[in-house]
Amino acid sequence: MVDLVISEVKFDEDLVVSVFETNIRVLGGLLGAHSMMLELAKQATRWPNATWARSKLLHQYHGELLDMALDLGNRLLRAFDTKTGLPYSRINLKRGLDAKSRASDATCTACAGTLLLEFAALSRFTGDPSFEIAARGAMEALWKGRRNDLVGETINITSGRWLRTDAGVGAGIDSYFEYLLKAWIMLDDPVYLDIFNQHYDAIMRYMRRGPFMINTPINNPGSMARKFMDSLQMFWPGLQVLKGDIEPAIETHKMYFQLAERYGFSPEAFTMDLKIHWGNWPLRPEFAESTYFLFTATRDPYYLRVGKTILDNIRKFTKVKCGFAAISDVRLKNHEDKMDSFLLAETFKYLYLLFVDPKDLLFNLDEYIFTTEAHLLPVANPGPASYNLAPFDRVVLQSRQINVHDHACPNTGQWSGGFAYGISRGWLGGPWGTCAKYSAPRKSNSTRTVQMRIIQSDPQPYTGRYIPPEELDLSKPLHVSFLKSINIYIQKTDEGVRLLFQAANGDDKIKAVESKGLAYIKKLIELQETQKRSEEGQERGQVSLKIVDSKDGVIAKVEGGPASFGPNLDDIYRIYDGDLVLSSDLDGCSPVPENQYLGRVVLVRRGGCMFIEKVRYAEAAGANAVVILNNRAVSDSHFTMSGDGTDDVSIPSVFISQDHGAALEKQISIASDKLRAEVSGTLFSRLNS
Ligand code: DMJ
């Protein structure tokens, strides 16, 4: 096969191709095959009598595949001739950027963000840094465009603006995240881990709903962008294994398996009740890929059974005379005349690796990284001595400091966050094998990694009554003690309250407590879902804020986000007003002397504590209303501030954008006289103007 590729494949064709597909399938294929030729040549000395070790091809190989890769790489590189560093999505292999390839200045996030592994490998194999520099530049441009730490699906390569603003872990974006994490592993560059972790945090916060990963708009994170999921996201649990966050991976993978069991294959898109949205299955690898990674982490034979189901169904329903056919509807199991290259490159490779005894592999897989097309590229290849990394020093991808837990592998952060009921337990202690092999060498010189802890639960003594979920009131200490007794802990964030279930791995008594805790969490989730459904019909509208100067009258009018607590201004025809004052401690998270805000409207910044806590403190000090300023540069006038389950405030609050907030703070500082603020429902405010 290699000799056929060398003699037959030419790239000097007047043909417009996708930069992304050509990179992952062709360039990655050439570089992967080149890596394997080098590896086999090395192994041949250990197995001198094996037939493959004596093959003429192996002994006569002089890097022809790499020459071809360099030729192709130079052709693809021409797509990067843009102001932003984001490449055009298509290129003419012979002519470069021709009219057809320039016709669109839109590209998908995955298209621009899935080049770095192949381009860096090409650079390091050849000693020419231009490829790695270009691919790093594209990563940087995507990172710069993030909103709420999320990225959209399509971006304009000239302006760097998002064209489609839905974020997800599936189609259009998937492998951008994959390449961030794998770039850290392959290039040993921690900046990519930081960036990945920052995205990961937002993804898990805004997209995860139980086992489901739901697309969300980047400007209104947390809401649902659509009601179905695409099957490309099924690679995600595999990536979570690499990150070391095994528990949600197990849970989501189980949901995918239910689909595969129900329909034989994973339909291209499906809904939260596991119904089909798009019914085709083009022989995709993602589910097998996650199954393989979870097996490496857990060694749980359950994954072998999953793999067998996949394999049996492929054999039974897709095999045709000259290959395997894509399925056009998983319900009917009818065929399409199509077999994509990823069936061989990925689907079969992952299935083979799932079942193979590692002893039978010729070389150590851990020295390689799988590209998104499952080609193998060497990890930490420093390149020839002449390879100059200096240009990368200029590429500083600013990222914020993140939690030490995010750098631990396995992830030591939130052990279980509430949705983990029903997951298999066989993995405790297991994931070391997978992630330690990448992170261990870095531990000695990193101050951020922490040792893994398997939490040994110790239930708290509690003698009170069982508190039914519908009566639960987190402001009551007794209820909190009850939760602790079943291993549920409360975490307050500025987004709301989170209940964390702490997993146990101890004796039977602890396990019994654990199962009570899981059952309780499950009931709470069901209750919450029911409440959410009934609240959906009664969402609150925006809130109007007017700033009035005693001389000039109304000097500013803003519409901001409502709170889910306090009076519902949609139904109240009155204005809550008062002199506008800045909170004494900017974020308003501590008690204020009585009457300090009497009759006033208080301005506080987001962060530091929950929204409702700020409002409670202000009300206790006599305030008439609270204005909360966003501390992030995003437009979120539709954001609704959540409470903590106890609605005990009677003054309204309004959430306004960072821009409006900065302007307001400035106005207060320069105003010669006192400013007044008026807070009311928008309808009422419009009727009155
Ligand atoms: C593969 O070509 C790659 O894995 C890509 O990143 C997205 N998925 C397809 C196969 O489904």
PDB file of C-alpha atoms and ligand atoms in Angstrom, residues 20-21 24-25 110 114 174-175 178-179 231-232 235 282-286 289 341-342 346 371-374, ligand 1:
ATOM      1  CA  PHE A  20      -9.537  20.663   7.107  1.00  0.00           C
ATOM      2  CA  GLU A  21     -10.413  17.346   5.453  1.00  0.00           C
ATOM      3  CA  ILE A  24      -6.760  15.384   8.767  1.00  0.00           C
ATOM      4  CA  ARG A  25      -7.135  12.642   6.193  1.00  0.00           C
ATOM      5  CA  ALA A 110     -13.009  22.724  13.886  1.00  0.00           C
ATOM      6  CA  THR A 114      -7.721  21.071  13.769  1.00  0.00           C
ATOM      7  CA  ASP A 174     -15.428  19.085  18.183  1.00  0.00           C
ATOM      8  CA  SER A 175     -11.815  18.606  17.198  1.00  0.00           C
ATOM      9  CA  GLU A 178      -9.433  17.757  20.948  1.00  0.00           C
ATOM     10  CA  TYR A 179      -6.419  19.549  19.440  1.00  0.00           C
ATOM     11  CA  SER A 231     -23.332  12.023  16.865  1.00  0.00           C
ATOM     12  CA  LEU A 232     -19.987  13.755  16.302  1.00  0.00           C
ATOM     13  CA  PHE A 235     -15.885  11.475  20.848  1.00  0.00           C
ATOM     14  CA  PRO A 282     -21.996   6.923   7.898  1.00  0.00           C
ATOM     15  CA  LEU A 283     -19.778   4.316   9.651  1.00  0.00           C
ATOM     16  CA  ARG A 284     -18.536   6.920  12.088  1.00  0.00           C
ATOM     17  CA  PRO A 285     -15.837   6.148  14.664  1.00  0.00           C
ATOM     18  CA  GLU A 286     -16.722   8.422  17.579  1.00  0.00           C
ATOM     19  CA  GLU A 289     -13.272   5.788  20.000  1.00  0.00           C
ATOM     20  CA  SER A 341     -11.890   6.683   4.809  1.00  0.00           C
ATOM     21  CA  PHE A 342     -12.481   7.096   8.532  1.00  0.00           C
ATOM     22  CA  GLU A 346     -10.548   5.235  12.853  1.00  0.00           C
ATOM     23  CA  THR A 371      -4.825  12.680  15.510  1.00  0.00           C
ATOM     24  CA  THR A 372      -8.515  13.342  15.054  1.00  0.00           C
ATOM     25  CA  GLU A 373      -8.419  10.856  12.178  1.00  0.00           C
ATOM     26  CA  ALA A 374      -6.577   8.352  14.411  1.00  0.00           C
TER      27      ALA A 374
HETATM   28  C1  DMJ B   1     -13.464  12.167  11.335  1.00  0.00           C
HETATM   29  O1  DMJ B   1     -13.083  12.491  10.068  1.00  0.00           O
HETATM   30  C2  DMJ B   1     -12.715  12.978  12.336  1.00  0.00           C
HETATM   31  O2  DMJ B   1     -12.748  12.324  13.545  1.00  0.00           O
HETATM   32  C3  DMJ B   1     -13.258  14.359  12.456  1.00  0.00           C
HETATM   33  O3  DMJ B   1     -12.605  15.136  13.427  1.00  0.00           O
HETATM   34  C4  DMJ B   1     -14.734  14.382  12.740  1.00  0.00           C
HETATM   35  N1  DMJ B   1     -15.321  13.113  12.554  1.00  0.00           N
HETATM   36  C5  DMJ B   1     -14.958  12.364  11.412  1.00  0.00           C
HETATM   37  C6  DMJ B   1     -15.637  11.026  11.358  1.00  0.00           C
HETATM   38  O4  DMJ B   1     -16.902  11.036  11.900  1.00  0.00           O
END
